[in-house]
CSV table of C-alpha atoms and ligand atoms in Angstrom, one decimal:
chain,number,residue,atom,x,y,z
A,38,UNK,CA,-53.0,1.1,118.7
A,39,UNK,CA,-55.4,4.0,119.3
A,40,UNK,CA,-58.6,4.0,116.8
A,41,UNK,CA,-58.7,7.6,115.1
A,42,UNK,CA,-61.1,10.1,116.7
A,43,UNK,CA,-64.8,9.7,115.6
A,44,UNK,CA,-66.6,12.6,114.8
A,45,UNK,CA,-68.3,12.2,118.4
A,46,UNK,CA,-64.5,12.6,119.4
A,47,UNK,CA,-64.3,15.8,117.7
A,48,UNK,CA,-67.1,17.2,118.7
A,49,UNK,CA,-65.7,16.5,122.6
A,50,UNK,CA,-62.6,18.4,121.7
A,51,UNK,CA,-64.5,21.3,119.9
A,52,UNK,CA,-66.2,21.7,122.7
A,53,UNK,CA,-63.8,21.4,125.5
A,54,UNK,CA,-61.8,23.9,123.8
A,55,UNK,CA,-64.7,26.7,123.8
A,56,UNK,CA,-66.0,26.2,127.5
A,57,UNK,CA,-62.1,27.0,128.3
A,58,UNK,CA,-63.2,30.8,127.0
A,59,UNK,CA,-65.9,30.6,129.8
A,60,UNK,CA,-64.8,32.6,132.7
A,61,UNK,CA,-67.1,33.0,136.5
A,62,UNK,CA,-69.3,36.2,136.2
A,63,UNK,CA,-70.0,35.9,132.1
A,64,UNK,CA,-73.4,35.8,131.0
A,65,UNK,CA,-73.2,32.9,128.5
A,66,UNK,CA,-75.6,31.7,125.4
A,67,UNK,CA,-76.0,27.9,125.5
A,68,UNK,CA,-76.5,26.3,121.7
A,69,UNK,CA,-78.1,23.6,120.9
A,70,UNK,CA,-77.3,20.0,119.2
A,71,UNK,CA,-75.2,17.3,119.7
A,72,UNK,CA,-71.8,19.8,119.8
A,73,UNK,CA,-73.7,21.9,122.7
A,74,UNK,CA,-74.3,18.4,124.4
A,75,UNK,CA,-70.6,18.0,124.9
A,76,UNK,CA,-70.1,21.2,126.0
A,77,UNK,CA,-72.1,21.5,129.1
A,78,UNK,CA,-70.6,18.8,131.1
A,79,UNK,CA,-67.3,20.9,129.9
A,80,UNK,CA,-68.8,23.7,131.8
A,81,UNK,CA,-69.6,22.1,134.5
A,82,UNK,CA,-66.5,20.7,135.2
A,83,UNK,CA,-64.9,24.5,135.3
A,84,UNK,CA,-66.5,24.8,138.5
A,85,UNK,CA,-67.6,28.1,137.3
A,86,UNK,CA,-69.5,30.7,139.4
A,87,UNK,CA,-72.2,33.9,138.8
A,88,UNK,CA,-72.3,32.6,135.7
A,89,UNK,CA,-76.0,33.8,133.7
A,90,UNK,CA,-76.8,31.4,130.7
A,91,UNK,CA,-79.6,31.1,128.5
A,92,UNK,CA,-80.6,28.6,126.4
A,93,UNK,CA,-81.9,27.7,122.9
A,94,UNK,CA,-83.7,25.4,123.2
A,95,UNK,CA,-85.7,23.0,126.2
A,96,UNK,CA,-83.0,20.5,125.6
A,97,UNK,CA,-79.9,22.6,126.4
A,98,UNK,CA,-82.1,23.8,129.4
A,99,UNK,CA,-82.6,20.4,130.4
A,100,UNK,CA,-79.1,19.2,130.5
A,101,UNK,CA,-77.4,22.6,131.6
A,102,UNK,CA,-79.8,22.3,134.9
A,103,UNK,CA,-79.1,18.4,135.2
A,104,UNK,CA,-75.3,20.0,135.3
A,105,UNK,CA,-76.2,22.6,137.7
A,106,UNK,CA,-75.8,25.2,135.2
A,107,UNK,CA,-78.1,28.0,136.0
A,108,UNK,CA,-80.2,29.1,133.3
A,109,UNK,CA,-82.6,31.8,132.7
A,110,UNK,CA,-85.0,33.5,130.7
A,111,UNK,CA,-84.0,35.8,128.1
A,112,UNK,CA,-86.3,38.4,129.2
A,113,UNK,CA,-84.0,40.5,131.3
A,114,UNK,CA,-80.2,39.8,129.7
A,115,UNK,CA,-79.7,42.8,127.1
A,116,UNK,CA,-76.2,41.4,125.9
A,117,UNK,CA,-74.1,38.2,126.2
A,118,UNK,CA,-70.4,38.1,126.6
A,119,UNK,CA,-70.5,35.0,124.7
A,120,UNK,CA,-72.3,32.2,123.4
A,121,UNK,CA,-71.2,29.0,121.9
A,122,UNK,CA,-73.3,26.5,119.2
A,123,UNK,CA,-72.9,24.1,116.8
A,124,UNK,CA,-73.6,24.0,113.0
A,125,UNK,CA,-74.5,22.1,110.2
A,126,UNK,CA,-72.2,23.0,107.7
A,127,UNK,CA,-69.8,25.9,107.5
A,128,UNK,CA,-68.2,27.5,104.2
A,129,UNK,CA,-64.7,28.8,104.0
A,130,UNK,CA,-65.6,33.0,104.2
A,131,UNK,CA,-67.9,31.7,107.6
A,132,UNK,CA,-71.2,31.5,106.2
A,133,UNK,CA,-73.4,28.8,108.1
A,134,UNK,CA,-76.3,26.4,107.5
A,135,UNK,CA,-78.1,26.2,111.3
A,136,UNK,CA,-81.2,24.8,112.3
A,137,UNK,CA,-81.0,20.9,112.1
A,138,UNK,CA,-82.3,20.5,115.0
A,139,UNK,CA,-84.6,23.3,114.7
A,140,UNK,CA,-83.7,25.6,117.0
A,141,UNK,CA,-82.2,28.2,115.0
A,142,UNK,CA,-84.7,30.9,115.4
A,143,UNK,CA,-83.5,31.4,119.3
A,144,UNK,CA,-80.0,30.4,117.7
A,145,UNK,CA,-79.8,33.7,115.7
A,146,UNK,CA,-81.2,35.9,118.8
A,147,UNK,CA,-79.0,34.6,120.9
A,148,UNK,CA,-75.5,34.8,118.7
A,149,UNK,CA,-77.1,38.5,118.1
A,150,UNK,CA,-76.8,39.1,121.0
A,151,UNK,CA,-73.8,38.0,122.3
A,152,UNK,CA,-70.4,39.9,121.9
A,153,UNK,CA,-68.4,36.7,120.7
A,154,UNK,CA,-70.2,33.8,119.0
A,155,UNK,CA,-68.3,30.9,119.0
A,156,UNK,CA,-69.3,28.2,116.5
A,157,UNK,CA,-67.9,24.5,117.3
A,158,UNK,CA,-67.6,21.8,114.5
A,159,UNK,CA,-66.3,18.3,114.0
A,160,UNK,CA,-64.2,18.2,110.6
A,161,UNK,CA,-67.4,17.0,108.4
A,162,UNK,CA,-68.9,20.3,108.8
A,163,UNK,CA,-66.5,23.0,106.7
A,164,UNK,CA,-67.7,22.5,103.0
A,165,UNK,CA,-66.7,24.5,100.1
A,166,UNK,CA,-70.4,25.4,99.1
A,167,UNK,CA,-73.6,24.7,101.0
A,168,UNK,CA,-75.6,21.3,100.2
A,169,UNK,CA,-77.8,21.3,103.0
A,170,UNK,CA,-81.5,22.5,103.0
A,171,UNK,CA,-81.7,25.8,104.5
A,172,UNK,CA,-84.2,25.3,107.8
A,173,UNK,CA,-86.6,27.7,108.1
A,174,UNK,CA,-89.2,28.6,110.7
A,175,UNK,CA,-92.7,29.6,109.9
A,176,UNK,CA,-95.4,31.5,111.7
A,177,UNK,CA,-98.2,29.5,112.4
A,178,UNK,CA,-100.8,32.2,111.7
A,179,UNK,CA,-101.6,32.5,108.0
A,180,UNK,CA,-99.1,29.2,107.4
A,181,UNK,CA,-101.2,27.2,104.6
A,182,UNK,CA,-101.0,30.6,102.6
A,183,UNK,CA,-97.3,31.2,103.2
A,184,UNK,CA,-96.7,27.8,102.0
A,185,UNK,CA,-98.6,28.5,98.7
A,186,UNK,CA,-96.2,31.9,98.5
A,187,UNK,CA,-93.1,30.2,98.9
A,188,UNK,CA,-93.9,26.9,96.5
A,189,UNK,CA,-92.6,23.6,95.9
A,190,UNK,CA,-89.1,24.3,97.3
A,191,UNK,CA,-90.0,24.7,100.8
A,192,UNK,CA,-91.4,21.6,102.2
A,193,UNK,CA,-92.8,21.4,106.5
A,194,UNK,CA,-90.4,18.6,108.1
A,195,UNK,CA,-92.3,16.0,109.3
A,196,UNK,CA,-93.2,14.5,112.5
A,197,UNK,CA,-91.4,17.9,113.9
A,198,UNK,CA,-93.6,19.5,116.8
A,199,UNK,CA,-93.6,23.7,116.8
A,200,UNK,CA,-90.9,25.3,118.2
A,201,UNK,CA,-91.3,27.0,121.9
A,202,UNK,CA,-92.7,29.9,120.0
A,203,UNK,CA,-95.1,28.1,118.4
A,204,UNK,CA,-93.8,28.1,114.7
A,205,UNK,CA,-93.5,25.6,112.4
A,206,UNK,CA,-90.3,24.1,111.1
A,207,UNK,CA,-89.7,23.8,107.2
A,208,UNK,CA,-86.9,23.1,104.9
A,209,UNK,CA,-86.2,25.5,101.5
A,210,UNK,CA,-84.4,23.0,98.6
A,211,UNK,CA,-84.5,25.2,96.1
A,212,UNK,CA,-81.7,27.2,94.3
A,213,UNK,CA,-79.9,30.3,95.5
A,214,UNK,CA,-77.6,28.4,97.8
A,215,UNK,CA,-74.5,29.3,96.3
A,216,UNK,CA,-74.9,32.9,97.1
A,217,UNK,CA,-76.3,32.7,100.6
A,218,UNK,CA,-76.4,36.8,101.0
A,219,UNK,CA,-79.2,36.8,98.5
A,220,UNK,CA,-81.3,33.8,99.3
A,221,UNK,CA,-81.1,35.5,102.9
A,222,UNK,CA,-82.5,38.7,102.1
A,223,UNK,CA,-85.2,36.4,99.8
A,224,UNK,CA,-86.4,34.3,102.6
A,225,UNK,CA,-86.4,36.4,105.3
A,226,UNK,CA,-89.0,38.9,102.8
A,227,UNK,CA,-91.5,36.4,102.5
A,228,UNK,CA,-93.7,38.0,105.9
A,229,UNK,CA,-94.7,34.3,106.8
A,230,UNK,CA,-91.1,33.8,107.6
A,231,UNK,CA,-90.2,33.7,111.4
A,232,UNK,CA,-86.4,32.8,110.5
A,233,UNK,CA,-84.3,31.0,108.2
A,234,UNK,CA,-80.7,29.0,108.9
A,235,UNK,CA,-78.4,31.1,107.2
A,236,UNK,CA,-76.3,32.9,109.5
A,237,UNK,CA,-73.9,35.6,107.9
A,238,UNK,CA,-70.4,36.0,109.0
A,239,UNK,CA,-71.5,39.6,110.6
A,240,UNK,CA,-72.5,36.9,113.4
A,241,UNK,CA,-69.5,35.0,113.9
A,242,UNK,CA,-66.5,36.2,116.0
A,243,UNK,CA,-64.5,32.4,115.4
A,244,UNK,CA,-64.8,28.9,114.7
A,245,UNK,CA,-63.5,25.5,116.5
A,246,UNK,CA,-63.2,22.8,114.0
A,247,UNK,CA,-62.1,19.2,115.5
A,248,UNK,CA,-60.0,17.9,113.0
A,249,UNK,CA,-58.4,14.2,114.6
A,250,UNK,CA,-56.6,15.1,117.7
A,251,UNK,CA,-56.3,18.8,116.7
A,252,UNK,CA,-58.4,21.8,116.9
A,253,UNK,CA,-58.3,24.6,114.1
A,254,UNK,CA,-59.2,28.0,115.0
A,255,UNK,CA,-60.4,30.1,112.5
A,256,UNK,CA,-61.3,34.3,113.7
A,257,UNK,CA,-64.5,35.2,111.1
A,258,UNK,CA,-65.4,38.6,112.3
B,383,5RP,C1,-79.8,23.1,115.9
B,383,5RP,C2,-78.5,23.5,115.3
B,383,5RP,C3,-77.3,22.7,115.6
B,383,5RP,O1,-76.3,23.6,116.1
B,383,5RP,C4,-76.8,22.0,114.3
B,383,5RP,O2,-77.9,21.2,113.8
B,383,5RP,C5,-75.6,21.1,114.6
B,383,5RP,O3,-76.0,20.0,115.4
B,383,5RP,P1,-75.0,19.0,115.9
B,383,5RP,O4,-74.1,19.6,116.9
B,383,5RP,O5,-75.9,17.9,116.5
B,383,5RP,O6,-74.2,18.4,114.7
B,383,5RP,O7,-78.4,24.4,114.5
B,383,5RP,O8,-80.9,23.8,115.5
């Protein structure tokens, strides 16, 4: 008897199904996480070519070059055709928590950029409202007082070194998560705010959830 897919195993399969959108020539945006792990070797398997990735974070860079994916700066790319990343929860209109692992302030750039942004998810991550904290990065210029301005709720995450662009990563617990339009426009006020993990469904173009041996797709926007 087979055992039933771990959520490892569905992360494989939500992966393998988005680097099948990949085509040679694209210029692609390469997530981050444990998702974006499984997808790379999915890549490189394609056997690709002329493809131009960038990357969100050192890790993905890391791996996509042990693959012998070329990646680049994003200094001279102006748009993506796609890019493809993982998530920490997911709600049914296509809201989504990201930044777990940190990384979501080159995260949001790069699914701004891109024309379709793919999100792939094992089955623990659609949830009818957010429970998560929402990850926020800080600018480390003026951070002590930013951290007075934004109170008890938003707490530095330990043992967490600052992001490539030198910012500090927090977590906000407080309330406001249940309407995640608002709590957007709240955080990203606060000036000492470099980004927050709310991504709106403006940004998403589809979803791959792993569910078992099946993959759902859902089209956001
Ligand atoms: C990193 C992220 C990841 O996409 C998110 O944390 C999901 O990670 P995983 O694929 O390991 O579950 O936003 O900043």
């Amino acid at each position: 008897m087979n055992a039933s897919p771990t959520a490892d195993d569905e992360k494989r399969l939500a992966a393998e199904a988005a680097a099948e959108l990949v085509e040679s020539g694209m210029t692609v945006g390469l997530g981050t996480g444990s998702t974006v792990a499984h997808l790379l070797p999915a890549l490189a398997r394609r056997g690709l070519t002329d493809l131009r990735c960038v990357a969100t974070s050192v890790a993905t860079e890391d791996q996509a070059r042990s693959l012998g994916i070329p990646v680049e700066d994003f200094d001279r790319l102006q748009r993506l055709d796609i890019a493809i990343d993982g998530t920490d929860e997911v709600t049914p209109d296509g809201w989504l928590i990201k930044g777990g692992g940190g990384a979501h302030l080159r995260e949001k750039i790069v699914a701004a950029a891109a024309d379709r942004f793919v999100v792939i998810a094992d089955s623990s991550k659609p949830v009818a409202t957010f429970t998560w904290p929402i990850p926020l990065e800080l600018f480390a210029f003026g951070l002590e007082s930013t951290l007075v301005r934004l109170g008890d709720a938003v707490t530095l995450r330990p043992d967490m070194p600052p992001s490539p662009d030198g910012g500090l990563i927090a977590d906000y617990r407080g309330p406001g998560r249940e309407d995640p339009a608002s709590l957007m426009v709240r955080l990203e006020g606060d000036p000492g705010v470099a980004a927050q993990g709310l991504f709106p469904p403006s940004l998403v173009s589809e979803i791959f959830v792993a569910r078992g041996n099946d993959v759902e797709r859902l089209t956001i926007g």
